[in-house]
Coordinates of C-alpha atoms in Angstrom, one line a residue:
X1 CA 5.7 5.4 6.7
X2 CA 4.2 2.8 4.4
X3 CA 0.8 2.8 6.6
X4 CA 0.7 6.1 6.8
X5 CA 1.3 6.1 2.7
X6 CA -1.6 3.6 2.6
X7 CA -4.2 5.4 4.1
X8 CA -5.1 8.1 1.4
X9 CA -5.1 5.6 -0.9
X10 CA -7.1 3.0 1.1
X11 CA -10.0 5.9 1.7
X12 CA -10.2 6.7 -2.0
X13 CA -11.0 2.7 -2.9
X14 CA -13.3 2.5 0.2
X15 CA -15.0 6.0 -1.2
X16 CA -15.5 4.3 -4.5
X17 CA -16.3 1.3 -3.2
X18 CA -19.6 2.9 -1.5
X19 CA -20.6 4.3 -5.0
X20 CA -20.8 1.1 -6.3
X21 CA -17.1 0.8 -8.4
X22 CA -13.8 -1.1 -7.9
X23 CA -10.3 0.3 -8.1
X24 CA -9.9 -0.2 -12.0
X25 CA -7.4 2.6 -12.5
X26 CA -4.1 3.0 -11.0
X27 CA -4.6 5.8 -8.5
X28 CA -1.4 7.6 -8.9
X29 CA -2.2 11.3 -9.4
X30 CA -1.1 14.0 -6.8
X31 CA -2.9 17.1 -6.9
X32 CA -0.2 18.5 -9.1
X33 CA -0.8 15.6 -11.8
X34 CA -4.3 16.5 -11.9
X35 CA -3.9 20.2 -11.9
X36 CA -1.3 19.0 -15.0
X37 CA -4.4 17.1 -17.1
X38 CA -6.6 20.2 -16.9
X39 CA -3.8 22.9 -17.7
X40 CA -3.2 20.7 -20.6
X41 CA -6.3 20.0 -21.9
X42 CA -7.4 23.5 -21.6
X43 CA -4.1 24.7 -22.7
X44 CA -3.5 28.1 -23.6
X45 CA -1.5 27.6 -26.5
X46 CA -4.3 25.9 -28.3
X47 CA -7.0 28.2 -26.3
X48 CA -5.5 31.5 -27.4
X49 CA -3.4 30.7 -31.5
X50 CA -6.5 28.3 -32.3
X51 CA -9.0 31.4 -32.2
X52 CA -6.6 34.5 -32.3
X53 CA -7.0 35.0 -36.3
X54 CA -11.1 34.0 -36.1
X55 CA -11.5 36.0 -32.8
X56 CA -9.8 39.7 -35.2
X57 CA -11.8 38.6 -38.1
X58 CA -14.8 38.8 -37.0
X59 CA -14.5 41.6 -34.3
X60 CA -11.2 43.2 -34.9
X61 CA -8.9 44.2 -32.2
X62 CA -11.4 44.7 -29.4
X63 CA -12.5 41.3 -30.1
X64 CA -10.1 40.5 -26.3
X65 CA -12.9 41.6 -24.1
X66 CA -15.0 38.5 -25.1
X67 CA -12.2 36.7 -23.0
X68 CA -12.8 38.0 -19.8
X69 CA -16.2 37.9 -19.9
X70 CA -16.4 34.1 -21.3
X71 CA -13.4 33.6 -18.2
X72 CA -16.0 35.1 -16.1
X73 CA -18.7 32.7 -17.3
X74 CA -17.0 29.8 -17.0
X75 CA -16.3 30.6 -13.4
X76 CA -19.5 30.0 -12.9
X77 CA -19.8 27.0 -14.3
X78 CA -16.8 25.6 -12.3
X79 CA -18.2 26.5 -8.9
X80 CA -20.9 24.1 -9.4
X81 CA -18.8 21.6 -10.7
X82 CA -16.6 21.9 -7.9
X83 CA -19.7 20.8 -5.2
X84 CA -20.4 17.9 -7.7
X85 CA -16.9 17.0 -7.8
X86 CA -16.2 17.2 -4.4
X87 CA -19.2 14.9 -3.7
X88 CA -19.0 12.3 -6.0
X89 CA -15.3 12.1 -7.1
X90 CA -16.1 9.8 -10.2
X91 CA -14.7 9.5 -13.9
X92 CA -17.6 10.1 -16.4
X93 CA -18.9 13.6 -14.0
X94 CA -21.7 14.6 -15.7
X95 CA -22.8 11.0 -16.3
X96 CA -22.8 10.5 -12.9
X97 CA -23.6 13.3 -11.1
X98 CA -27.1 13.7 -13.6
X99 CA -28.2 10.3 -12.5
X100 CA -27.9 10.7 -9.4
X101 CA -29.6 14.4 -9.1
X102 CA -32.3 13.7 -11.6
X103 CA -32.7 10.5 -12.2
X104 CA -31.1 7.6 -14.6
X105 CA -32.8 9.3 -18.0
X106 CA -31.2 12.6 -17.7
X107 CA -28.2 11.6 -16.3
X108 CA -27.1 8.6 -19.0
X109 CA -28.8 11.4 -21.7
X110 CA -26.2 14.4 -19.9
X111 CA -23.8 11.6 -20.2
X112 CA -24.3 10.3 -23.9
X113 CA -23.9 14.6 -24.5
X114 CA -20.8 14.7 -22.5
X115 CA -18.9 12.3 -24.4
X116 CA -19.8 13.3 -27.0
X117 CA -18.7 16.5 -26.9
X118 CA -15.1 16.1 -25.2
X119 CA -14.7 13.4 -28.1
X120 CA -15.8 16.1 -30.9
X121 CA -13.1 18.5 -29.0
X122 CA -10.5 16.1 -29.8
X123 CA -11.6 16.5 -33.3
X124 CA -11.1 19.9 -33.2
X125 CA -7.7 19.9 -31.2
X126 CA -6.5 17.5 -34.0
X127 CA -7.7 19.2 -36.6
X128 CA -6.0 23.0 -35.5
X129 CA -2.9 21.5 -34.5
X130 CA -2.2 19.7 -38.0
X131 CA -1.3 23.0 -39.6
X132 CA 1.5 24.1 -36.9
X133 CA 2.8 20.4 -38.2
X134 CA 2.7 21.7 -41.9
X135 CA 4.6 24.5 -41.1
X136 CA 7.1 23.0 -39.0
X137 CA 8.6 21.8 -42.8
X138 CA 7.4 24.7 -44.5
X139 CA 4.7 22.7 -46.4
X140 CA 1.3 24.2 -47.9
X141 CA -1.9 22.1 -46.8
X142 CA -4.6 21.5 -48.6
X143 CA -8.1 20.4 -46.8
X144 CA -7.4 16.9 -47.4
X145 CA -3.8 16.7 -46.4
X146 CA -5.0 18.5 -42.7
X147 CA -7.7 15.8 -42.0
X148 CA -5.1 13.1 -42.6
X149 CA -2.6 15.0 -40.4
X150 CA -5.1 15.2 -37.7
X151 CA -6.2 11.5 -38.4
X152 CA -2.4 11.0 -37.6
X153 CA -2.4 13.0 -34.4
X154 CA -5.4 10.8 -32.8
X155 CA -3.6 7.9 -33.4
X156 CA -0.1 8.5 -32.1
X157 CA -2.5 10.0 -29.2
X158 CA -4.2 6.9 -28.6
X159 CA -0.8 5.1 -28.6
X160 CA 0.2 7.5 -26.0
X161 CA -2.5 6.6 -23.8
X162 CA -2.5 2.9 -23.9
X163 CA 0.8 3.1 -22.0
X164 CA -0.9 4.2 -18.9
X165 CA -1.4 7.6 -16.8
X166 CA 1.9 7.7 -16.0
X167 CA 3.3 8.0 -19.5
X168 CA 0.2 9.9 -20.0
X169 CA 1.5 12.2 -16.9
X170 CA 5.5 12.4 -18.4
X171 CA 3.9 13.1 -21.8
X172 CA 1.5 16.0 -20.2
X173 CA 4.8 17.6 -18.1
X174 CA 6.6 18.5 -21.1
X175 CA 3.6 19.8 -22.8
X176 CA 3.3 21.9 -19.9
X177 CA 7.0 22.6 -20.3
X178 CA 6.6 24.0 -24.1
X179 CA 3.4 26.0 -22.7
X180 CA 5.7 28.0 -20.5
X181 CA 8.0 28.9 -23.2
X182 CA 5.2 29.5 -25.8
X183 CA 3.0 31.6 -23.5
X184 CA 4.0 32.8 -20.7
X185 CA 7.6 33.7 -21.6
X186 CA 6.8 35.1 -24.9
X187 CA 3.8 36.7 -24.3
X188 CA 5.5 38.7 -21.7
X189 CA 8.5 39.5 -23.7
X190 CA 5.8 40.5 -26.6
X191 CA 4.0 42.5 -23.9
X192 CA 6.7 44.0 -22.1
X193 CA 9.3 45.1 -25.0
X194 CA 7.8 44.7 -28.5
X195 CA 4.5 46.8 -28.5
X196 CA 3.9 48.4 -32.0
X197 CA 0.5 50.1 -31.2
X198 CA -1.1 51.3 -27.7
X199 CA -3.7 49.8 -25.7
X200 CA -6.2 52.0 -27.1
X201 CA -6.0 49.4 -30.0
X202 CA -8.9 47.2 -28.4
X203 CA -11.3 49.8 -28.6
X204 CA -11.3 49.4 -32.1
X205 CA -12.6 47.2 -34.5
X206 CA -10.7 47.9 -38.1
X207 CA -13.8 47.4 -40.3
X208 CA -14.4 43.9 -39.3
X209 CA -18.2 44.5 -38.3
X210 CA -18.4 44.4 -42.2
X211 CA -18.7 40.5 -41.6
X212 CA -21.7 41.1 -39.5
X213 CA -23.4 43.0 -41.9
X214 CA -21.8 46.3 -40.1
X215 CA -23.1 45.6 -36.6
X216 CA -20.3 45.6 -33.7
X217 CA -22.3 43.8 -31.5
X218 CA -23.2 41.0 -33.8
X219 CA -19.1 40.9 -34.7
X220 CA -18.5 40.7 -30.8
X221 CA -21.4 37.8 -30.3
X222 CA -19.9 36.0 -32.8
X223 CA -16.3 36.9 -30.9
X224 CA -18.2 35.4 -27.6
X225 CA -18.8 32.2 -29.1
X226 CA -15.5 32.0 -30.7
X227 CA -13.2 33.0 -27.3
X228 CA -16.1 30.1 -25.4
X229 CA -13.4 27.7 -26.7
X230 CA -10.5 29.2 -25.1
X231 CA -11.9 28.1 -21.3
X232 CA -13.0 24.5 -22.1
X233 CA -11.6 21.8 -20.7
X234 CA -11.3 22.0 -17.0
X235 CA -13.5 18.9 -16.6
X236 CA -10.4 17.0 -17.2
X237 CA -9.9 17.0 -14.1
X238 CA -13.2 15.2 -13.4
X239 CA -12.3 12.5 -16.0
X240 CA -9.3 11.4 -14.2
X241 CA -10.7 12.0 -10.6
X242 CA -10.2 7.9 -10.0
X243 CA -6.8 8.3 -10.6
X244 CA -6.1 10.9 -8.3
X245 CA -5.4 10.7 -4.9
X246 CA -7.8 12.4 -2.3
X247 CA -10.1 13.1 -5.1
X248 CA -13.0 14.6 -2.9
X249 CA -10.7 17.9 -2.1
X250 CA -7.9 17.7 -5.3
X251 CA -10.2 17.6 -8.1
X252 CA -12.0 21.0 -7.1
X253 CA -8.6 22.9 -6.4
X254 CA -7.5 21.4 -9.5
X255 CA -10.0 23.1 -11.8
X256 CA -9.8 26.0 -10.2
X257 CA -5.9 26.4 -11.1
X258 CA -6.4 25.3 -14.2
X259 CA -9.2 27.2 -15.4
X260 CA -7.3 30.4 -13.4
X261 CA -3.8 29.7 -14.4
X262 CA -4.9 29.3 -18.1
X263 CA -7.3 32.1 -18.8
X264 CA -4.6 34.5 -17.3
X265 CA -2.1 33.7 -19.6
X266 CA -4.7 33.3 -22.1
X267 CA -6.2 37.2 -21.9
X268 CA -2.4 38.0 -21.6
X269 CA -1.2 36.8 -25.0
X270 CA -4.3 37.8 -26.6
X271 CA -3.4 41.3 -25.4
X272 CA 0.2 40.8 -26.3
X273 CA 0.0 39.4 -29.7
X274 CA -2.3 42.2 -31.0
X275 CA -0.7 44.7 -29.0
X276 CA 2.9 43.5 -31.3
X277 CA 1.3 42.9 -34.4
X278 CA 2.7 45.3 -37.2
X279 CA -0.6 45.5 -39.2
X280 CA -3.5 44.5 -37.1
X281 CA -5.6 45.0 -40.4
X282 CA -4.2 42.6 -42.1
X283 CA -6.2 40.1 -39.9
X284 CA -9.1 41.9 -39.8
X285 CA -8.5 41.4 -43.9
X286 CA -8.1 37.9 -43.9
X287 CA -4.2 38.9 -45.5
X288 CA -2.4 36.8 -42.5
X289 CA -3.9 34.1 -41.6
X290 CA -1.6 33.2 -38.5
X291 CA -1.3 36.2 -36.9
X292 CA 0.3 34.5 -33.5
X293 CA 3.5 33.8 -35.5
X294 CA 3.7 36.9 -37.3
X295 CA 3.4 38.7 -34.1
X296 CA 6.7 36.5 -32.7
X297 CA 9.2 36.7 -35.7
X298 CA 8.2 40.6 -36.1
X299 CA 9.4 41.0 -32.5
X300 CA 12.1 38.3 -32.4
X301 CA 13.4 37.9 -35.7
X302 CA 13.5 35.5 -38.3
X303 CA 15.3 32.7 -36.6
X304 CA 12.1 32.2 -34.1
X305 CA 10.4 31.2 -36.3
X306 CA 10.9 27.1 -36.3
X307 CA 11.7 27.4 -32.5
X308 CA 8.4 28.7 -32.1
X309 CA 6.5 26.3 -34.0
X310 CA 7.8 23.5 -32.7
X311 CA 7.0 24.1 -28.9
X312 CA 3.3 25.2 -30.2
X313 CA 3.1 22.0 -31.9
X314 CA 4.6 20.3 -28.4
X315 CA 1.3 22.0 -26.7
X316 CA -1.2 21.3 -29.1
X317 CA 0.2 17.5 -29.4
X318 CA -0.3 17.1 -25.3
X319 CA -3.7 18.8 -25.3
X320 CA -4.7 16.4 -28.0
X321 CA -2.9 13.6 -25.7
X322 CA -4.9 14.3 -22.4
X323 CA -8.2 15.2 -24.2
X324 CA -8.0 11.5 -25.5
X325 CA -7.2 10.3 -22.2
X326 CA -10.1 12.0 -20.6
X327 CA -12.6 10.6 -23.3
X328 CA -11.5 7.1 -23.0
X329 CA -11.9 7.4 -19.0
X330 CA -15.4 9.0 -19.4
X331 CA -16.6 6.2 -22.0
X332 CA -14.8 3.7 -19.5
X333 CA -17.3 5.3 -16.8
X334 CA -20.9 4.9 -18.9
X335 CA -19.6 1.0 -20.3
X336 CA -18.7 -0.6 -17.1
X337 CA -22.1 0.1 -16.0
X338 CA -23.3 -1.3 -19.4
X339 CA -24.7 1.2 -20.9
X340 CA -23.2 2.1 -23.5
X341 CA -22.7 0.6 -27.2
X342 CA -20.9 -2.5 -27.6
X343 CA -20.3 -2.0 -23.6
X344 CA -18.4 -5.1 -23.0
X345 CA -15.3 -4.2 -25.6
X346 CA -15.5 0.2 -24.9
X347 CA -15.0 -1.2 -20.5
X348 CA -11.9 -3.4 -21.5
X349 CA -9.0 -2.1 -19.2
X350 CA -5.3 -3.7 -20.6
X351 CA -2.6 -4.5 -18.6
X352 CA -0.9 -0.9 -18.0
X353 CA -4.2 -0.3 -16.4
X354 CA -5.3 2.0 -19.2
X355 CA -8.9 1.8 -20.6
X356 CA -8.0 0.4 -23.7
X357 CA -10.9 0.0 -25.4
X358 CA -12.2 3.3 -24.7
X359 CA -9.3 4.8 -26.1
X360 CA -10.2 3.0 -29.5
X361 CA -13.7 4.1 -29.5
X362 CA -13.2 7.5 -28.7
X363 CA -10.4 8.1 -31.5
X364 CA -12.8 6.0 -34.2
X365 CA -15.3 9.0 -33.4
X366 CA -13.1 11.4 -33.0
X367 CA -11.6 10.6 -36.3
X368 CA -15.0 10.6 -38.7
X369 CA -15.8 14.1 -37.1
X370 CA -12.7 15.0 -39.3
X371 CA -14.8 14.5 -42.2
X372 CA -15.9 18.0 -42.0
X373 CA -12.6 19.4 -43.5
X374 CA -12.6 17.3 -46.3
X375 CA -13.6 19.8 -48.7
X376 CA -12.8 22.9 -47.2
X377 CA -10.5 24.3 -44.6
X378 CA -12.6 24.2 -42.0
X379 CA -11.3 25.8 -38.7
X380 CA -13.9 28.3 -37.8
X381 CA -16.4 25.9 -38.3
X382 CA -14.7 23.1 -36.2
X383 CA -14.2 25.6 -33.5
X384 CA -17.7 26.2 -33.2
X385 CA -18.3 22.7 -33.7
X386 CA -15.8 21.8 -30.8
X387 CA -17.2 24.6 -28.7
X388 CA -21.0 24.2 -29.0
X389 CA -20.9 20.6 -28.3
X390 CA -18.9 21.2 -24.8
X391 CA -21.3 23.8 -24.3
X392 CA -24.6 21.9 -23.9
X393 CA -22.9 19.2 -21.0
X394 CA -22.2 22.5 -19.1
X395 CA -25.3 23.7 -19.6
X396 CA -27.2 20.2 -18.5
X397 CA -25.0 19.7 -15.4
X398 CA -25.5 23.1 -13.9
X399 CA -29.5 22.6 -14.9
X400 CA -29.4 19.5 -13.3
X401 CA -27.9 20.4 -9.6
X402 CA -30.2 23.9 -9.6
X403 CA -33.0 21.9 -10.4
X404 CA -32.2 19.7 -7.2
X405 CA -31.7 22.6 -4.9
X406 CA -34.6 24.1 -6.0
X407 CA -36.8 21.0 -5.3
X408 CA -34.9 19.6 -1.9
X409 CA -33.6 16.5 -3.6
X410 CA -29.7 17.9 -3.6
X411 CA -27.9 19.8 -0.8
X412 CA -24.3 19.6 -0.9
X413 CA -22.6 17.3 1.1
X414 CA -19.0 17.0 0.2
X415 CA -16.5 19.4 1.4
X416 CA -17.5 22.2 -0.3
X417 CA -21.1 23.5 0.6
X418 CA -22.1 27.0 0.0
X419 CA -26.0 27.6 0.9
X420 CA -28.1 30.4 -0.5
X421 CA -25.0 31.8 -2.0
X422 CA -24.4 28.3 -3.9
X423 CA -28.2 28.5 -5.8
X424 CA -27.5 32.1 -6.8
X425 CA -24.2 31.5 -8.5
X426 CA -25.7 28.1 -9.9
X427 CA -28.8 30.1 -11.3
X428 CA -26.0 32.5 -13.0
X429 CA -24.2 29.3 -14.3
X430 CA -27.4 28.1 -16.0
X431 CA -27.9 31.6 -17.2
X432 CA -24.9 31.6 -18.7
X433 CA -24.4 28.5 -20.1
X434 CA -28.1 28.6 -21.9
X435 CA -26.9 32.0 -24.2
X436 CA -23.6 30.5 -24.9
X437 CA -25.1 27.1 -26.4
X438 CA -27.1 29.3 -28.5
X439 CA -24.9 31.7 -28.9
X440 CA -22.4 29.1 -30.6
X441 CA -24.9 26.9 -32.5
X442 CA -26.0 30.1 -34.2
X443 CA -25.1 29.1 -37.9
X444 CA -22.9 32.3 -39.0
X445 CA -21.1 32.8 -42.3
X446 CA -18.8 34.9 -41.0
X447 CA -16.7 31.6 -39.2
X448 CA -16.7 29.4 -42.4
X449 CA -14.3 30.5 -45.4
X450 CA -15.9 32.4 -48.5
X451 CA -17.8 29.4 -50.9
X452 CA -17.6 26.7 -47.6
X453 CA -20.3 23.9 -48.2
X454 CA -23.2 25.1 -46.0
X455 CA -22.4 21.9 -43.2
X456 CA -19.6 23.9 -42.5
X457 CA -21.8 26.9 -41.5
X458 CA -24.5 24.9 -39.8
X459 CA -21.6 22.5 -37.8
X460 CA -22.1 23.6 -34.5
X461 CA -26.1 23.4 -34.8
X462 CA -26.1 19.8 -37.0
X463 CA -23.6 18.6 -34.5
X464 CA -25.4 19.3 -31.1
X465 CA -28.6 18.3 -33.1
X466 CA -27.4 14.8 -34.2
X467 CA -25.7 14.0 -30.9
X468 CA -29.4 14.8 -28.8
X469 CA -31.3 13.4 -31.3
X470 CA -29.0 9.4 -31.6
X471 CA -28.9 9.9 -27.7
X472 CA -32.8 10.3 -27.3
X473 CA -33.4 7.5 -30.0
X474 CA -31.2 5.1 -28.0
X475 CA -32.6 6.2 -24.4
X476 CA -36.1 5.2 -26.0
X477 CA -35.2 1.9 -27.9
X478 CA -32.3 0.6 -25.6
X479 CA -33.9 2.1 -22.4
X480 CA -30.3 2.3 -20.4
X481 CA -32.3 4.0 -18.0
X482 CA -34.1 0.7 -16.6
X483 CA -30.2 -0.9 -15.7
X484 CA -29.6 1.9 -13.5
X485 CA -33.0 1.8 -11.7
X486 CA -32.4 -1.9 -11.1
X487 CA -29.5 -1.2 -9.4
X488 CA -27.8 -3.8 -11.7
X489 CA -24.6 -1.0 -11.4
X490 CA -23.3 1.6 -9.1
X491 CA -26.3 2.5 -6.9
X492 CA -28.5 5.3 -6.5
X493 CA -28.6 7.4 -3.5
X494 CA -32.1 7.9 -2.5
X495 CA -33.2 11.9 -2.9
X496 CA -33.8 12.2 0.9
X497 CA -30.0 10.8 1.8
X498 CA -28.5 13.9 0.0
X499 CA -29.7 16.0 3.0
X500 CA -28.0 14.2 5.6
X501 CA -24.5 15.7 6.5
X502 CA -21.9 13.8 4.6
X503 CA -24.2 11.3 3.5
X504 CA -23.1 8.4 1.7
X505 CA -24.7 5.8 -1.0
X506 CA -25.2 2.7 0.3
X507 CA -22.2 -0.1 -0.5
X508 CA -22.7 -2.3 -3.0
X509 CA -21.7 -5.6 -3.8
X510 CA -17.7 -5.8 -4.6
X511 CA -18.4 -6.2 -8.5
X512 CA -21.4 -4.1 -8.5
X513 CA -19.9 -1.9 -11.3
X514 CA -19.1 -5.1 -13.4
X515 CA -22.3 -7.0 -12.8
X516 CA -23.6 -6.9 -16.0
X517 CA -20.6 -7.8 -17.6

């Protein structure tokens, strides 16, 4: 039984072995743990009560069919991941895959992006679950008071993580637990027993195209970019796929249950909490500013109310958890190949086998993103924030592998190989991806409160803009690129290998991942 234990596990170090890596990371994941870190991460509870208020105020009611169309979208976008994924089962995805389907420069430049943006999304996980903390105690916050909260959050997150995945894991399952409760038992019970209005409710808008200068499609473009941060995440997955067990066929299935699993129960509540909302316009107004909660003590009374916000706050605190976690394995991915900042403290693994000093770097940068909020409540503008810079990696990973099919230099050779069929749906993914980075980054009033300082308005734009531009500057002064072509890390498969069947990188050296440490 022990040999036969042995041999899952003894594949997934010789697999990593022939990209170049050792076995840093305790491999413990099944593909139910892995499943768990994406569910989390992507989490309908912050997905769905994060953007439920900004979603009605700037569309109204009918602002739900941005959900299934960004669901839709996203789809996309996980397809070609999964061929990547299935391929080269590494932590730091986009990092790797770019480099090795374009070259070192765009893949350490989709990388730099990358981390970037899954750290700014643990800026804004922090940031929108401080106030559910504020109102577990029945406090008013004031813009300050939120960005300490959410300074807090990072930190007791980080402490989390240093224990290791599998406190990480324990910490994720009774997220997951709290999600059930707060979404899927609830929003059925709102769904299924406390309507107030009929459906015919989402084909209206109640005034709120008065934002958007009375257009309805502007009001619903704006809803498109909002509802793009309720199906981010999935990539989680990726980030731990070195601690997962038969990573080459989990990782796939896994975001495809997450991504699934969550935007059901996503475009479910949204439906539901609308559907049981006593005034609707009071949203669209601006009057109630938590309309999630309103919704659940109208239909269950006044003794849900702590109840509720306590397992909301439970889902938003393990999102904010397994975010972290997934930043600190991706910065642990570009440092041990030593290209990153201050690469030989971000690569420093403690003894829980937890990469410690990513964990630190990615919570110091996490934490000056809260800046933003400092003067103004800042939620809308985080959220776009948040969204666009998650945006842009998707968008430079799926432009990466259709530029490759297109030219030769990439057919699939992992488990999951779809043809023709593949370049068509990875066309659509770059498609899509391209209109929702501009889509976001489009600087809009309407998601900033009235008098917000005009960073707030331009977030998403400055953000993506600042993160290309330091990443460009450092490509062209540090040149990372060169360490990669010099094969002084995990090697390089040559264009032509990627046509063989099930071709493989060639081994290097035991320590070839730590070489230039």
């Amino acid at each position: 039984m022990s040999e036969g234990m042995d041999q899952p596990a003894d594949a997934d170090t010789s697999r990593l072995r022939d990209l170049g890596y050792r076995q840093e990371l305790r491999r413990s994941l099944g593909i139910l743990g892995n499943i768990s870190m994406g569910f989390a991460v992507v989490s309908p509870v912050v997905a769905l009560y994060a953007v439920s208020m900004v979603g009605t105020t700037v569309a109204g009611p009918m602002w739900v069919w941005a959900l299934p169309l960004v669901l839709a979208g996203q789809c996309l976008v996980v397809n070609v991941y999964a061929e990547l994924s299935a391929q080269w089962p590494l932590a730091g995805g986009p990092y790797q895959w770019g480099r090795r389907l374009l070259g070192p420069a765009f893949g350490w430049l989709g990388g730099w992006v990358w981390q970037f943006a899954v750290m700014f999304g643990n800026t804004t996980v922090a940031y929108l679950a401080a106030p559910w903390v504020y109102a577990l105690f029945g406090a008013v916050p004031t813009p300050g008071g939120l960005v300490a909260t959410a300074v807090g959050i990072l930190l007791a997150g980080m402490l989390v993580n240093a224990y290791g995945i599998t406190v990480l894991r324990r910490f994720v399952s009774m997220g997951i637990a709290a999600e059930a409760v707060a979404s899927v038992l609830v929003g059925l019970a709102l769904l299924l027993f406390f309507r107030e209005h009929g459906f015919a409710l989402f084909t209206r808008t109640l005034g709120a195209e008065a934002l958007s200068g009375g257009s309805t499609v502007l009001g619903l473009l704006a809803a498109v970019a909002v509802a793009g941060w309720a199906f981010i995440g999935f990539d989680a997955c990726v980030s731990t796929a070195e601690e997962t067990r038969d990573a080459g066929r989990q990782v796939p299935r896994a975001m495809w249950w997450a991504l699934l699993s969550v935007g059901t129960v996503v475009v479910l509540n949204a439906m539901a909490v609308a559907l049981a909302h006593p005034r609707p316009a009071d949203v669209v107004a601006g009057r109630d500013l938590d309309p999630v909660t309103t919704a659940v003590v109208h239909a269950f009374g006044g003794w849900s109310d702590k109840p509720f916000v306590v397992v909301v706050l439970i889902g938003f605190l393990a999102c904010a958890v397994a975010s972290q976690g997934g930043a600190a394995r991706g910065l642990f991915s570009l440092a041990r190949d030593g290209v990153f900042p201050f690469s030989r403290q971000v690569r420093r693994v403690n003894g829980r086998r937890a990469p410690i000093g990513g964990l630190v770097a990615s919570t110091l940068i996490s934490g000056s993103a809260l800046a933003l909020g400092l003067n103004a409540t800042a939620i809308g503008a985080l959220i776009a924030f948040g969204t666009a810079a998650t945006y842009l990696p998707f968008f430079l990973v799926s432009l990466a592998a259709f530029v490759a099919r297109v030219h030769g230099t990439w057919v699939p050779s992992g488990h999951i190989r779809q043809g023709a069929r593949g370049t068509v749906l990875n066309a659509l993914a770059v498609l899509w991806t391209a209109f929702e980075v501009v889509n976001v980054c489009w600087p809009r009033a309407v998601l900033a409160p009235p008098g917000a300082p005009w960073y707030q308005v331009w977030a998403a734009l400055l953000g993506t803009g600042v993160v290309l531009g330091s990443g460009l500057l450092y490509l062209l002064v540090k040149r990372p690129q060169d360490r990669l072509r010099d094969g002084a890390t995990g090697p390089l498969p040559a264009p032509a290998a990627c046509h063989a069947e099930g071709a493989a990188a060639p081994a290097a050296p035991e320590g070839a991942g730590r070489a230039a440490h």
